[in-house]
PDB file of C-alpha atoms in Angstrom:
ATOM      1  CA  ILE A  73      -0.292   0.058   0.154  1.00  0.00           C
ATOM      2  CA  SER A  74       3.128   2.726   0.959  1.00  0.00           C
ATOM      3  CA  ASP A  75       4.489   1.489  -2.372  1.00  0.00           C
ATOM      4  CA  ASP A  76       0.971   2.716  -4.106  1.00  0.00           C
ATOM      5  CA  LEU A  77       1.603   6.056  -2.250  1.00  0.00           C
ATOM      6  CA  ASP A  78       4.749   6.927  -3.349  1.00  0.00           C
ATOM      7  CA  ASP A  79       3.578   6.418  -7.484  1.00  0.00           C
ATOM      8  CA  ASP A  80       1.189   8.881  -6.939  1.00  0.00           C
ATOM      9  CA  ASP A  81       3.328  11.694  -5.148  1.00  0.00           C
ATOM     10  CA  ALA A  82       6.161  11.162  -7.911  1.00  0.00           C
ATOM     11  CA  GLN A  83       3.979  11.322 -11.385  1.00  0.00           C
ATOM     12  CA  SER A  84       1.840  14.804  -9.175  1.00  0.00           C
ATOM     13  CA  LYS A  85       2.698  18.281  -9.608  1.00  0.00           C
ATOM     14  CA  VAL A  86       1.799  21.202  -8.195  1.00  0.00           C
ATOM     15  CA  SER A  87       2.366  25.001 -10.486  1.00  0.00           C
ATOM     16  CA  LEU A  88       1.414  28.242  -8.806  1.00  0.00           C
ATOM     17  CA  LYS A  89       1.564  31.483 -10.584  1.00  0.00           C
ATOM     18  CA  ILE A  90       4.745  34.063  -8.919  1.00  0.00           C
ATOM     19  CA  SER A  91       2.341  37.100  -7.912  1.00  0.00           C
ATOM     20  CA  GLU A  92       3.522  40.463  -8.302  1.00  0.00           C
ATOM     21  CA  LEU A  93       4.316  42.097  -4.607  1.00  0.00           C
ATOM     22  CA  GLN A  94       2.868  45.020  -3.899  1.00  0.00           C
ATOM     23  CA  PRO A  95       3.801  48.555  -2.960  1.00  0.00           C
ATOM     24  CA  PRO A  96       3.662  48.480   0.731  1.00  0.00           C
ATOM     25  CA  PHE A  97       1.123  49.546   2.659  1.00  0.00           C
ATOM     26  CA  GLN A  98       0.556  51.440   6.430  1.00  0.00           C
ATOM     27  CA  PRO A  99      -3.212  51.043   7.544  1.00  0.00           C
ATOM     28  CA  SER A 100      -5.239  53.794   8.008  1.00  0.00           C
ATOM     29  CA  ALA A 101      -2.775  55.605   6.192  1.00  0.00           C
ATOM     30  CA  THR A 102      -4.316  57.935   3.494  1.00  0.00           C
ATOM     31  CA  PRO A 103      -2.890  57.798   0.204  1.00  0.00           C
ATOM     32  CA  GLN A 104       0.603  59.255  -1.515  1.00  0.00           C
ATOM     33  CA  HIS A 105      -0.430  61.311  -3.902  1.00  0.00           C
ATOM     34  CA  LEU A 106      -2.473  63.349  -1.551  1.00  0.00           C
ATOM     35  CA  GLN A 107      -0.537  66.904  -0.797  1.00  0.00           C
ATOM     36  CA  HIS A 108      -1.660  66.237   2.649  1.00  0.00           C
ATOM     37  CA  ARG A 109      -2.008  63.317   4.068  1.00  0.00           C
ATOM     38  CA  PHE A 110      -2.470  61.337   7.326  1.00  0.00           C
ATOM     39  CA  MET A 111       0.908  58.830   7.487  1.00  0.00           C
ATOM     40  CA  VAL A 112      -0.402  56.132  10.884  1.00  0.00           C
ATOM     41  CA  TRP A 113      -3.297  57.539  13.251  1.00  0.00           C
ATOM     42  CA  ASN A 114      -4.015  55.275  16.371  1.00  0.00           C
ATOM     43  CA  SER A 115      -4.651  55.769  20.031  1.00  0.00           C
ATOM     44  CA  VAL A 116      -1.137  56.765  20.725  1.00  0.00           C
ATOM     45  CA  GLY A 117      -1.967  59.984  17.528  1.00  0.00           C
ATOM     46  CA  ILE A 118      -0.802  60.687  14.083  1.00  0.00           C
ATOM     47  CA  VAL A 119       1.247  61.601  11.858  1.00  0.00           C
ATOM     48  CA  ARG A 120       0.758  63.498   9.236  1.00  0.00           C
ATOM     49  CA  CYS A 121       3.231  64.897   6.141  1.00  0.00           C
ATOM     50  CA  SER A 122       2.840  67.514   4.234  1.00  0.00           C
ATOM     51  CA  ASN A 123       3.988  67.930   1.045  1.00  0.00           C
ATOM     52  CA  VAL A 124       2.977  71.900   0.546  1.00  0.00           C
ATOM     53  CA  PRO A 125       5.092  74.345   1.274  1.00  0.00           C
ATOM     54  CA  GLU A 126       7.350  72.497   2.003  1.00  0.00           C
ATOM     55  CA  ASP A 127       8.033  68.312   2.341  1.00  0.00           C
ATOM     56  CA  VAL A 128       7.671  68.475   7.143  1.00  0.00           C
ATOM     57  CA  ILE A 129       6.468  65.932   9.399  1.00  0.00           C
ATOM     58  CA  ASP A 130       3.912  66.695  11.839  1.00  0.00           C
ATOM     59  CA  VAL A 131       3.074  64.380  14.738  1.00  0.00           C
ATOM     60  CA  GLU A 132       0.462  64.774  17.288  1.00  0.00           C
ATOM     61  CA  PHE A 133      -0.114  62.932  20.603  1.00  0.00           C
ATOM     62  CA  HIS A 134      -3.195  62.749  21.867  1.00  0.00           C
ATOM     63  CA  ASP A 135      -2.097  62.422  25.679  1.00  0.00           C
ATOM     64  CA  THR A 136       0.299  66.016  25.754  1.00  0.00           C
ATOM     65  CA  SER A 137       1.265  64.769  29.079  1.00  0.00           C
ATOM     66  CA  VAL A 138       3.241  61.690  27.774  1.00  0.00           C
ATOM     67  CA  HIS A 139       4.304  63.587  24.751  1.00  0.00           C
ATOM     68  CA  HIS A 140       5.454  67.517  23.020  1.00  0.00           C
ATOM     69  CA  ALA A 141       4.174  67.530  19.478  1.00  0.00           C
ATOM     70  CA  LEU A 142       7.181  66.909  17.297  1.00  0.00           C
ATOM     71  CA  TYR A 143       7.645  68.900  14.100  1.00  0.00           C
ATOM     72  CA  ILE A 144      10.643  66.977  11.577  1.00  0.00           C
ATOM     73  CA  LYS A 145      12.217  68.307   8.027  1.00  0.00           C
ATOM     74  CA  ASN A 146      11.462  65.427   5.963  1.00  0.00           C
ATOM     75  CA  TYR A 147      14.376  65.495   3.966  1.00  0.00           C
ATOM     76  CA  MET A 148      14.727  61.617   3.409  1.00  0.00           C
ATOM     77  CA  HIS A 149      10.794  61.544   1.639  1.00  0.00           C
ATOM     78  CA  HIS A 150      10.029  59.068   4.589  1.00  0.00           C
ATOM     79  CA  HIS A 151       6.327  57.323   3.312  1.00  0.00           C
ATOM     80  CA  ILE A 152       5.602  54.949   6.166  1.00  0.00           C
ATOM     81  CA  ALA A 153       4.987  55.272   9.973  1.00  0.00           C
ATOM     82  CA  SER A 154       4.365  53.807  13.406  1.00  0.00           C
ATOM     83  CA  LEU A 155       4.139  55.142  16.021  1.00  0.00           C
ATOM     84  CA  THR A 156       3.791  54.429  20.077  1.00  0.00           C
ATOM     85  CA  GLN A 157       4.140  55.783  23.219  1.00  0.00           C
ATOM     86  CA  HIS A 158       7.783  55.029  22.891  1.00  0.00           C
ATOM     87  CA  ALA A 159       8.335  54.843  19.502  1.00  0.00           C
ATOM     88  CA  LEU A 160       8.663  56.731  15.465  1.00  0.00           C
ATOM     89  CA  VAL A 161       9.601  54.752  13.491  1.00  0.00           C
ATOM     90  CA  LEU A 162       9.884  56.406   9.851  1.00  0.00           C
ATOM     91  CA  ALA A 163      10.145  54.112   6.380  1.00  0.00           C
ATOM     92  CA  CYS A 164      11.355  54.910   3.117  1.00  0.00           C
ATOM     93  CA  GLU A 165      12.743  53.727  -0.244  1.00  0.00           C
ATOM     94  CA  ALA A 166      16.544  52.498  -0.526  1.00  0.00           C
ATOM     95  CA  GLU A 167      19.218  54.416  -2.506  1.00  0.00           C
ATOM     96  CA  ASP A 168      21.212  52.916  -4.356  1.00  0.00           C
ATOM     97  CA  GLY A 169      24.684  53.303  -3.990  1.00  0.00           C
ATOM     98  CA  PRO A 170      27.567  54.381  -0.925  1.00  0.00           C
TER      99      PRO A 170
END
């Protein structure tokens, strides 16, 4: 009986369609093409990005007794953010070269 099972496994073929990777996204974020957009909005606070008149990131905490607001120049063109009470994490496209 086990020989029959081994023969069936050797003859069966599985093919999988390779799907394209989707672009990175962030839950609770608004589309990147907008001039003023939310990078993240959660229970800790809000991270907004504004491209007009200059590229800046504005961070507001719901509980200002925990942390004051931040205003950051977006030199590296960050487009994804995560916010906790202990950290603000920003992500951007990698640059080629050194």
